[in-house]
Amino acid sequence: MENITELLRQYRHSQGLPADFYTSKEMFKFDMEQVFKKTWIYAGVVSEFKKKGEFRVVQVDNNSIILVRDQQGEIRAFHNSCRHRGAQICTTDKGNVPNLVCPYHQWTYNLNGDLIYAGRMGESFSCKGNGLKPVAIESIAGLLFINLSEDPSYTDIEKMKADLAPYVGFYQLDKLKVAKEIDIIEKANWKLVVENNRECYHCNANHPELLKSWPPFGAGFGWPDDPREAAAIAQKIDEAYAVKRPQWDNMGMAHEPLDLTEDRWYRAMMMILENGALSQTMNGELACKKLLPGFSEPDNSDLSMWTHYNSWHHFMCDHVVTTMVIPLSEDETLVRTRWLVHEDAQEGVDYDLDNLTHVWVKTNDQDRWLAEINYAGIRSDAYRPGQYSEETEGLVMNFIGWYIKQLQSGI
């Protein structure tokens, strides 16, 4: 704890973190205890659980968590640990089951987590009171968040739900399906993965596929040095949004910018795609012919939304891209991306899977490489925290400031 206290004293606002924040096993353990086991983690999307009994397992540090749709149609979360002798119940990442059965001694739990069978335990034993240990779970219009704390605070999640549900709800995630899911393991500390996502200072040099549709202005890059030229571009952008906002209003889409504040750890920005694009594809054309339920015609919008500290999402008229980040160790991070389309869309008819996923497959791989060379460089004896750019890295500074507050609360 003394080492961590000293590291926190070394931190300077608007500068990067000292190396041990990224490379120390002690700091990684503290991150897990103070951040990932106390705050709300994005863990999945309702579109994964189309039928009763469908489950997914999410690993958070030493905790394996089952997410499952119960008999009443609600999505619940439980620790993946039998109440008998602790064996894991679900030994595969996903599936569909009528009940949750421990493979060790066949203790059986219904989808509500109640113990309904425990053989040869004697007359004095009661199934009642021996159900699976629940994990707090909340849905924000279909985005699922869990909290591993013994006594989770609902203040933050309720505020986030009230703020974000109007944006996310338009896309009706319960009527979508997962067309593709890809996991990559980045050999970098999780904070570097998130920091990289929070700025586009690096985009011009590294993301040619994304920049075919991604709006450069307002994302930390792209503004010309000439102030007159910049002012002309800003005016053109303002005029485009002035035309677009009434259209979004008529569609019932929430679109006012929801930016970060001292007590807001999430962000939602409605953007107009660049170059006449209707979707994040190489040619800007629709990735899926069957539009999402809220759209009667194509729209050139992208709702960019993310939450500190482990998720980012893009909502378009034809598909959704949703990404979660889970640390595996101080030097490895799981990045799981899902592509969602209308539940009635047919692969090969309404969409081509390679075309649907191409831009973000490339972008994720480019970001993986950037995070990995960043981590490798930070391990150098020569590394010292550098100055962040207020023009291009303000969102990184906000993330780091939020992160430091979580650690300070545990000192």
Short mmCIF file of C-alpha atoms in Angstrom, two decimals:
data_model
loop_
_atom_site.label_atom_id
_atom_site.label_comp_id
_atom_site.label_asym_id
_atom_site.label_seq_id
_atom_site.Cartn_x
_atom_site.Cartn_y
_atom_site.Cartn_z
CA MET A 1 0.00 0.00 0.00
CA GLU A 2 2.92 2.37 0.71
CA ASN A 3 4.15 1.91 -2.86
CA ILE A 4 0.70 2.76 -4.24
CA THR A 5 0.37 5.80 -1.98
CA GLU A 6 3.75 7.01 -3.23
CA LEU A 7 2.73 6.46 -6.86
CA LEU A 8 -0.43 8.50 -6.31
CA ARG A 9 1.71 11.30 -4.88
CA GLN A 10 3.83 11.23 -8.04
CA TYR A 11 0.82 11.66 -10.33
CA ARG A 12 0.55 15.09 -11.97
CA HIS A 13 -2.62 16.32 -13.65
CA SER A 14 -2.28 16.64 -17.45
CA GLN A 15 0.65 14.22 -17.52
CA GLY A 16 0.81 10.51 -18.21
CA LEU A 17 1.02 8.05 -15.34
CA PRO A 18 4.31 6.79 -13.88
CA ALA A 19 5.39 3.45 -15.36
CA ASP A 20 4.45 1.32 -12.35
CA PHE A 21 0.79 2.23 -12.84
CA TYR A 22 0.97 0.12 -15.99
CA THR A 23 3.64 -2.49 -15.26
CA SER A 24 3.37 -3.33 -11.54
CA LYS A 25 1.61 -6.54 -10.47
CA GLU A 26 0.79 -4.82 -7.17
CA MET A 27 -0.90 -1.97 -9.00
CA PHE A 28 -2.83 -4.39 -11.22
CA LYS A 29 -4.17 -6.13 -8.10
CA PHE A 30 -5.16 -2.76 -6.66
CA ASP A 31 -6.89 -1.84 -9.94
CA MET A 32 -8.94 -5.01 -9.72
CA GLU A 33 -9.96 -4.38 -6.11
CA GLN A 34 -10.67 -0.64 -6.40
CA VAL A 35 -12.03 -0.36 -9.92
CA PHE A 36 -13.24 -3.64 -11.39
CA LYS A 37 -14.67 -5.07 -8.17
CA LYS A 38 -16.33 -1.88 -6.94
CA THR A 39 -17.71 -0.05 -9.96
CA TRP A 40 -20.14 -0.96 -12.75
CA ILE A 41 -18.64 -3.04 -15.56
CA TYR A 42 -20.08 -3.32 -19.04
CA ALA A 43 -20.49 -7.09 -19.47
CA GLY A 44 -22.68 -7.72 -22.51
CA VAL A 45 -25.78 -6.90 -24.48
CA VAL A 46 -29.35 -8.17 -24.27
CA SER A 47 -29.13 -9.34 -27.91
CA GLU A 48 -26.99 -12.29 -26.73
CA PHE A 49 -29.86 -13.73 -24.69
CA LYS A 50 -32.69 -14.38 -27.12
CA LYS A 51 -34.18 -17.41 -25.32
CA LYS A 52 -34.74 -18.53 -21.76
CA GLY A 53 -31.76 -20.46 -20.49
CA GLU A 54 -29.22 -18.76 -22.74
CA PHE A 55 -26.12 -17.90 -20.73
CA ARG A 56 -22.71 -16.25 -21.08
CA VAL A 57 -19.77 -16.42 -18.69
CA VAL A 58 -17.66 -13.31 -18.05
CA GLN A 59 -14.35 -13.57 -16.19
CA VAL A 60 -13.36 -10.60 -14.00
CA ASP A 61 -10.03 -11.27 -12.27
CA ASN A 62 -10.61 -14.39 -10.13
CA ASN A 63 -14.39 -14.19 -10.47
CA SER A 64 -16.35 -16.12 -13.07
CA ILE A 65 -19.81 -14.62 -13.55
CA ILE A 66 -22.82 -16.26 -15.21
CA LEU A 67 -25.27 -14.04 -17.08
CA VAL A 68 -28.47 -15.93 -17.93
CA ARG A 69 -32.04 -15.25 -19.08
CA ASP A 70 -34.33 -16.72 -16.41
CA GLN A 71 -37.76 -18.34 -16.63
CA GLN A 72 -39.49 -14.96 -16.35
CA GLY A 73 -37.43 -13.54 -19.21
CA GLU A 74 -35.20 -11.38 -17.01
CA ILE A 75 -31.41 -11.44 -17.30
CA ARG A 76 -29.73 -12.34 -14.04
CA ALA A 77 -26.10 -12.62 -12.92
CA PHE A 78 -24.58 -15.12 -10.49
CA HIS A 79 -21.16 -16.15 -9.29
CA ASN A 80 -20.14 -19.28 -11.18
CA SER A 81 -19.43 -21.20 -8.00
CA CYS A 82 -21.51 -24.05 -6.58
CA ARG A 83 -22.73 -23.54 -3.02
CA HIS A 84 -21.69 -27.09 -2.16
CA ARG A 85 -17.91 -27.15 -2.57
CA GLY A 86 -17.34 -24.25 -4.93
CA ALA A 87 -16.90 -25.98 -8.28
CA GLN A 88 -17.63 -23.97 -11.40
CA ILE A 89 -21.07 -24.77 -12.78
CA CYS A 90 -20.76 -23.42 -16.32
CA THR A 91 -17.53 -24.71 -17.83
CA THR A 92 -18.16 -23.32 -21.32
CA ASP A 93 -18.33 -19.64 -22.27
CA LYS A 94 -21.91 -19.78 -23.50
CA GLY A 95 -24.84 -22.09 -24.14
CA ASN A 96 -28.49 -22.79 -23.43
CA VAL A 97 -29.61 -24.88 -20.45
CA PRO A 98 -32.94 -25.70 -18.73
CA ASN A 99 -31.23 -25.50 -15.34
CA LEU A 100 -27.77 -24.73 -14.00
CA VAL A 101 -26.25 -28.07 -12.96
CA CYS A 102 -22.92 -28.40 -11.16
CA PRO A 103 -20.94 -31.13 -12.97
CA TYR A 104 -19.22 -32.21 -9.75
CA HIS A 105 -22.08 -33.54 -7.60
CA GLN A 106 -25.09 -32.58 -9.73
CA TRP A 107 -26.41 -29.90 -7.43
CA THR A 108 -29.07 -28.24 -9.58
CA TYR A 109 -30.18 -24.61 -9.63
CA ASN A 110 -33.08 -23.16 -11.58
CA LEU A 111 -32.54 -20.14 -13.83
CA ASN A 112 -33.49 -17.85 -10.93
CA GLY A 113 -30.48 -19.22 -9.03
CA ASP A 114 -32.52 -21.22 -6.50
CA LEU A 115 -31.14 -24.60 -5.44
CA ILE A 116 -33.77 -27.19 -6.42
CA TYR A 117 -31.85 -30.46 -6.04
CA ALA A 118 -29.00 -31.60 -3.79
CA GLY A 119 -28.88 -35.39 -3.55
CA ARG A 120 -28.02 -37.40 -0.41
CA MET A 121 -27.56 -34.41 1.85
CA GLY A 122 -29.67 -35.80 4.73
CA GLU A 123 -33.00 -34.75 6.19
CA SER A 124 -31.56 -31.78 8.07
CA PHE A 125 -30.36 -30.09 4.87
CA SER A 126 -32.58 -27.56 3.15
CA CYS A 127 -32.21 -26.27 -0.41
CA LYS A 128 -33.68 -23.00 0.76
CA GLY A 129 -30.99 -20.45 1.48
CA ASN A 130 -28.38 -22.27 -0.61
CA GLY A 131 -29.00 -20.65 -3.97
CA LEU A 132 -26.30 -19.21 -6.16
CA LYS A 133 -24.73 -16.01 -4.94
CA PRO A 134 -26.21 -13.19 -7.04
CA VAL A 135 -24.28 -10.40 -8.72
CA ALA A 136 -25.85 -6.97 -9.16
CA ILE A 137 -26.90 -6.43 -12.77
CA GLU A 138 -28.57 -3.49 -14.49
CA SER A 139 -29.71 -2.93 -18.07
CA ILE A 140 -29.40 0.42 -19.81
CA ALA A 141 -31.83 -0.08 -22.70
CA GLY A 142 -30.19 -3.45 -23.33
CA LEU A 143 -26.56 -2.72 -22.42
CA LEU A 144 -25.79 -4.93 -19.41
CA PHE A 145 -23.66 -3.75 -16.50
CA ILE A 146 -22.61 -5.81 -13.47
CA ASN A 147 -21.16 -4.84 -10.11
CA LEU A 148 -19.15 -7.31 -8.01
CA SER A 149 -19.25 -5.29 -4.80
CA GLU A 150 -20.87 -6.84 -1.74
CA ASP A 151 -22.77 -3.60 -1.30
CA PRO A 152 -22.98 -1.90 -4.70
CA SER A 153 -23.98 1.73 -4.99
CA TYR A 154 -26.84 2.25 -7.41
CA THR A 155 -26.53 6.03 -7.50
CA ASP A 156 -24.13 6.11 -10.46
CA ILE A 157 -25.88 3.45 -12.51
CA GLU A 158 -29.32 4.97 -12.00
CA LYS A 159 -28.07 8.37 -13.14
CA MET A 160 -26.35 6.78 -16.13
CA LYS A 161 -29.52 4.85 -16.97
CA ALA A 162 -31.62 8.01 -16.87
CA ASP A 163 -29.13 9.88 -19.04
CA LEU A 164 -28.26 7.21 -21.62
CA ALA A 165 -31.46 5.19 -22.02
CA PRO A 166 -33.09 7.85 -24.26
CA TYR A 167 -30.13 7.56 -26.66
CA VAL A 168 -29.70 3.78 -26.63
CA GLY A 169 -33.40 2.91 -26.43
CA PHE A 170 -34.06 4.16 -29.95
CA TYR A 171 -32.01 1.27 -31.37
CA GLN A 172 -34.14 -1.46 -29.70
CA LEU A 173 -31.29 -3.81 -28.82
CA ASP A 174 -33.74 -6.54 -27.79
CA LYS A 175 -34.74 -6.80 -31.47
CA LEU A 176 -31.17 -7.21 -32.70
CA LYS A 177 -28.91 -10.26 -32.87
CA VAL A 178 -25.17 -10.81 -32.67
CA ALA A 179 -23.92 -11.38 -36.20
CA LYS A 180 -20.27 -11.72 -35.16
CA GLU A 181 -18.13 -11.66 -32.03
CA ILE A 182 -14.34 -11.39 -32.06
CA ASP A 183 -11.97 -11.50 -29.08
CA ILE A 184 -8.43 -10.20 -29.26
CA ILE A 185 -5.80 -10.27 -26.53
CA GLU A 186 -3.74 -7.11 -26.45
CA LYS A 187 -0.32 -7.41 -24.81
CA ALA A 188 -0.70 -4.15 -22.95
CA ASN A 189 -2.10 -2.84 -19.70
CA TRP A 190 -5.85 -2.20 -19.80
CA LYS A 191 -5.45 1.53 -19.11
CA LEU A 192 -3.40 1.97 -22.28
CA VAL A 193 -6.14 0.21 -24.25
CA VAL A 194 -8.73 2.63 -22.87
CA GLU A 195 -6.49 5.70 -23.22
CA ASN A 196 -5.94 4.88 -26.89
CA ASN A 197 -9.70 4.73 -27.43
CA ARG A 198 -10.21 8.10 -25.75
CA GLU A 199 -8.26 10.11 -28.32
CA CYS A 200 -7.96 10.37 -32.08
CA TYR A 201 -4.62 12.17 -32.08
CA HIS A 202 -3.31 8.95 -33.61
CA CYS A 203 -6.08 8.45 -36.19
CA ASN A 204 -4.68 10.24 -39.25
CA ALA A 205 -1.54 8.13 -39.25
CA ASN A 206 -3.07 4.82 -38.24
CA HIS A 207 -6.74 4.34 -39.21
CA PRO A 208 -7.24 4.69 -42.98
CA GLU A 209 -10.27 2.38 -43.00
CA LEU A 210 -12.06 4.14 -40.15
CA LEU A 211 -11.41 7.59 -41.61
CA LYS A 212 -13.43 6.78 -44.71
CA SER A 213 -16.53 7.50 -42.60
CA TRP A 214 -15.41 8.72 -39.17
CA PRO A 215 -15.98 12.47 -38.53
CA PRO A 216 -12.53 13.94 -37.82
CA PHE A 217 -13.55 17.29 -36.36
CA GLY A 218 -14.36 17.39 -32.68
CA ALA A 219 -12.63 14.05 -32.13
CA GLY A 220 -9.23 15.51 -31.33
CA PHE A 221 -7.72 15.71 -34.81
CA GLY A 222 -8.28 17.11 -38.26
CA TRP A 223 -8.48 20.85 -37.62
CA PRO A 224 -6.19 22.90 -39.91
CA ASP A 225 -3.61 25.22 -38.37
CA ASP A 226 -4.92 28.23 -40.28
CA PRO A 227 -7.58 29.78 -37.99
CA ARG A 228 -9.56 31.18 -40.93
CA GLU A 229 -9.69 27.79 -42.59
CA ALA A 230 -10.68 26.18 -39.29
CA ALA A 231 -13.44 28.74 -38.77
CA ALA A 232 -14.83 28.06 -42.26
CA ILE A 233 -14.90 24.32 -41.60
CA ALA A 234 -16.56 24.86 -38.20
CA GLN A 235 -19.26 26.98 -39.86
CA LYS A 236 -19.88 24.28 -42.47
CA ILE A 237 -20.20 21.66 -39.72
CA ASP A 238 -22.61 23.84 -37.74
CA GLU A 239 -24.76 24.29 -40.83
CA ALA A 240 -24.86 20.53 -41.47
CA TYR A 241 -25.98 19.83 -37.89
CA ALA A 242 -28.56 22.61 -38.04
CA VAL A 243 -30.17 20.76 -40.94
CA LYS A 244 -29.82 17.35 -39.31
CA ARG A 245 -31.16 18.05 -35.82
CA PRO A 246 -34.80 18.62 -36.88
CA GLN A 247 -34.65 15.35 -38.82
CA TRP A 248 -33.44 13.52 -35.72
CA ASP A 249 -36.17 15.20 -33.68
CA ASN A 250 -38.82 13.99 -36.13
CA MET A 251 -37.44 10.45 -35.84
CA GLY A 252 -37.54 10.59 -32.04
CA MET A 253 -33.77 10.27 -31.65
CA ALA A 254 -31.99 11.84 -28.68
CA HIS A 255 -29.08 13.80 -30.10
CA GLU A 256 -27.98 16.61 -27.77
CA PRO A 257 -24.32 16.10 -26.76
CA LEU A 258 -23.98 14.41 -23.38
CA ASP A 259 -20.44 15.19 -22.36
CA LEU A 260 -18.32 14.46 -19.32
CA THR A 261 -18.72 16.33 -16.04
CA GLU A 262 -17.26 15.85 -12.57
CA ASP A 263 -19.91 13.25 -11.76
CA ARG A 264 -20.59 11.85 -15.23
CA TRP A 265 -18.34 8.95 -16.29
CA TYR A 266 -19.95 8.33 -19.66
CA ARG A 267 -20.43 10.21 -22.91
CA ALA A 268 -22.87 10.18 -25.84
CA MET A 269 -22.29 12.16 -29.03
CA MET A 270 -24.48 12.00 -32.13
CA MET A 271 -22.35 12.55 -35.23
CA ILE A 272 -22.83 12.85 -38.97
CA LEU A 273 -20.71 10.36 -40.88
CA GLU A 274 -18.16 11.77 -43.31
CA ASN A 275 -17.92 11.64 -47.08
CA GLY A 276 -21.61 10.87 -47.59
CA ALA A 277 -21.30 7.58 -45.73
CA LEU A 278 -24.37 5.81 -44.36
CA SER A 279 -22.40 3.23 -42.39
CA GLN A 280 -18.88 2.44 -41.23
CA THR A 281 -17.90 0.46 -44.31
CA MET A 282 -15.09 0.83 -46.83
CA ASN A 283 -17.37 2.38 -49.47
CA GLY A 284 -19.69 4.14 -47.03
CA GLU A 285 -22.68 2.14 -48.22
CA LEU A 286 -24.96 0.19 -45.88
CA ALA A 287 -23.39 -2.89 -44.31
CA CYS A 288 -26.85 -4.43 -43.85
CA LYS A 289 -29.80 -3.89 -46.19
CA LYS A 290 -32.28 -4.52 -43.37
CA LEU A 291 -32.27 -1.38 -41.26
CA LEU A 292 -32.54 -1.40 -37.48
CA PRO A 293 -36.14 -1.29 -36.17
CA GLY A 294 -36.25 2.47 -35.51
CA PHE A 295 -35.34 3.44 -39.08
CA SER A 296 -37.66 3.61 -42.08
CA GLU A 297 -34.91 4.89 -44.36
CA PRO A 298 -31.08 5.10 -44.21
CA ASP A 299 -29.58 7.79 -42.00
CA ASN A 300 -26.00 9.08 -41.99
CA SER A 301 -25.71 9.24 -38.20
CA ASP A 302 -23.40 7.53 -35.73
CA LEU A 303 -24.18 7.62 -32.03
CA SER A 304 -20.75 7.32 -30.44
CA MET A 305 -21.09 6.34 -26.80
CA TRP A 306 -18.69 5.10 -24.16
CA THR A 307 -18.36 4.57 -20.45
CA HIS A 308 -15.34 4.82 -18.22
CA TYR A 309 -13.67 2.49 -18.07
CA ASN A 310 -14.36 -0.55 -20.20
CA SER A 311 -16.72 0.05 -23.10
CA TRP A 312 -17.30 1.93 -26.35
CA HIS A 313 -20.14 1.65 -28.85
CA HIS A 314 -21.21 2.87 -32.29
CA PHE A 315 -24.91 2.88 -33.21
CA MET A 316 -25.78 3.34 -36.89
CA CYS A 317 -28.93 2.91 -38.95
CA ASP A 318 -28.01 -0.61 -40.11
CA HIS A 319 -25.83 -2.09 -37.37
CA VAL A 320 -24.26 -1.59 -33.96
CA VAL A 321 -20.65 -2.18 -32.94
CA THR A 322 -20.15 -2.70 -29.20
CA THR A 323 -16.82 -3.32 -27.44
CA MET A 324 -15.88 -4.32 -23.91
CA VAL A 325 -12.48 -4.35 -22.21
CA ILE A 326 -11.54 -6.80 -19.44
CA PRO A 327 -8.02 -6.89 -17.91
CA LEU A 328 -6.36 -10.31 -17.77
CA SER A 329 -3.09 -9.29 -16.11
CA GLU A 330 -0.92 -6.21 -15.84
CA ASP A 331 0.30 -6.85 -19.40
CA GLU A 332 -2.66 -8.49 -21.15
CA THR A 333 -6.16 -7.20 -21.90
CA LEU A 334 -9.19 -8.85 -23.49
CA VAL A 335 -10.98 -6.71 -26.08
CA ARG A 336 -14.30 -8.28 -27.15
CA THR A 337 -16.21 -6.70 -30.05
CA ARG A 338 -19.71 -7.63 -31.21
CA TRP A 339 -21.50 -6.60 -34.40
CA LEU A 340 -25.30 -6.46 -34.08
CA VAL A 341 -27.86 -6.42 -36.89
CA HIS A 342 -31.66 -6.66 -37.10
CA GLU A 343 -32.77 -10.04 -35.74
CA ASP A 344 -34.48 -10.84 -39.05
CA ALA A 345 -31.46 -9.98 -41.22
CA GLN A 346 -30.01 -12.95 -43.09
CA GLU A 347 -26.30 -13.42 -43.69
CA GLY A 348 -25.54 -13.64 -47.39
CA VAL A 349 -28.84 -11.97 -48.25
CA ASP A 350 -28.99 -8.78 -46.20
CA TYR A 351 -25.34 -8.54 -45.20
CA ASP A 352 -21.90 -9.89 -45.98
CA LEU A 353 -20.06 -10.68 -42.75
CA ASP A 354 -16.63 -9.58 -43.99
CA ASN A 355 -18.02 -6.27 -45.22
CA LEU A 356 -19.92 -5.74 -41.96
CA THR A 357 -16.86 -6.29 -39.78
CA HIS A 358 -13.98 -5.12 -41.97
CA VAL A 359 -13.53 -1.54 -40.72
CA TRP A 360 -13.47 -2.40 -37.02
CA VAL A 361 -11.47 -5.60 -37.48
CA LYS A 362 -8.77 -3.45 -39.08
CA THR A 363 -9.17 -0.62 -36.57
CA ASN A 364 -9.03 -2.94 -33.56
CA ASP A 365 -5.88 -4.59 -34.88
CA GLN A 366 -4.27 -1.21 -35.48
CA ASP A 367 -5.22 -0.11 -31.96
CA ARG A 368 -3.86 -3.39 -30.57
CA TRP A 369 -0.48 -2.67 -32.16
CA LEU A 370 -0.46 0.90 -30.86
CA ALA A 371 -1.28 -0.18 -27.29
CA GLU A 372 1.41 -2.86 -27.45
CA ILE A 373 4.19 -0.56 -28.64
CA ASN A 374 3.05 1.96 -26.03
CA TYR A 375 3.34 -0.68 -23.29
CA ALA A 376 6.72 -1.86 -24.55
CA GLY A 377 8.04 1.71 -24.50
CA ILE A 378 6.71 2.43 -21.02
CA ARG A 379 8.74 -0.52 -19.69
CA SER A 380 11.94 1.26 -20.77
CA ASP A 381 14.20 2.74 -18.10
CA ALA A 382 14.07 5.95 -20.11
CA TYR A 383 10.28 6.41 -19.78
CA ARG A 384 9.05 9.45 -17.91
CA PRO A 385 5.40 10.67 -17.94
CA GLY A 386 4.88 13.09 -20.82
CA GLN A 387 2.54 16.03 -21.24
CA TYR A 388 -0.96 15.37 -22.58
CA SER A 389 -2.33 17.67 -25.29
CA GLU A 390 -5.32 19.68 -24.08
CA GLU A 391 -6.39 20.03 -27.72
CA THR A 392 -6.38 16.33 -28.58
CA GLU A 393 -6.17 14.35 -25.33
CA GLY A 394 -8.68 16.01 -23.02
CA LEU A 395 -10.77 12.84 -22.85
CA VAL A 396 -7.69 10.85 -21.87
CA MET A 397 -7.05 13.28 -19.02
CA ASN A 398 -10.66 12.93 -17.93
CA PHE A 399 -10.37 9.13 -17.86
CA ILE A 400 -7.11 9.23 -15.89
CA GLY A 401 -8.57 11.74 -13.43
CA TRP A 402 -11.58 9.47 -12.86
CA TYR A 403 -9.30 6.45 -12.43
CA ILE A 404 -7.10 8.23 -9.87
CA LYS A 405 -10.20 9.12 -7.82
CA GLN A 406 -11.17 5.44 -7.67
CA LEU A 407 -7.75 4.53 -6.32
CA GLN A 408 -7.69 7.37 -3.81
CA SER A 409 -10.96 6.16 -2.33
CA GLY A 410 -9.22 2.93 -1.33
CA ILE A 411 -6.19 4.49 0.37
#
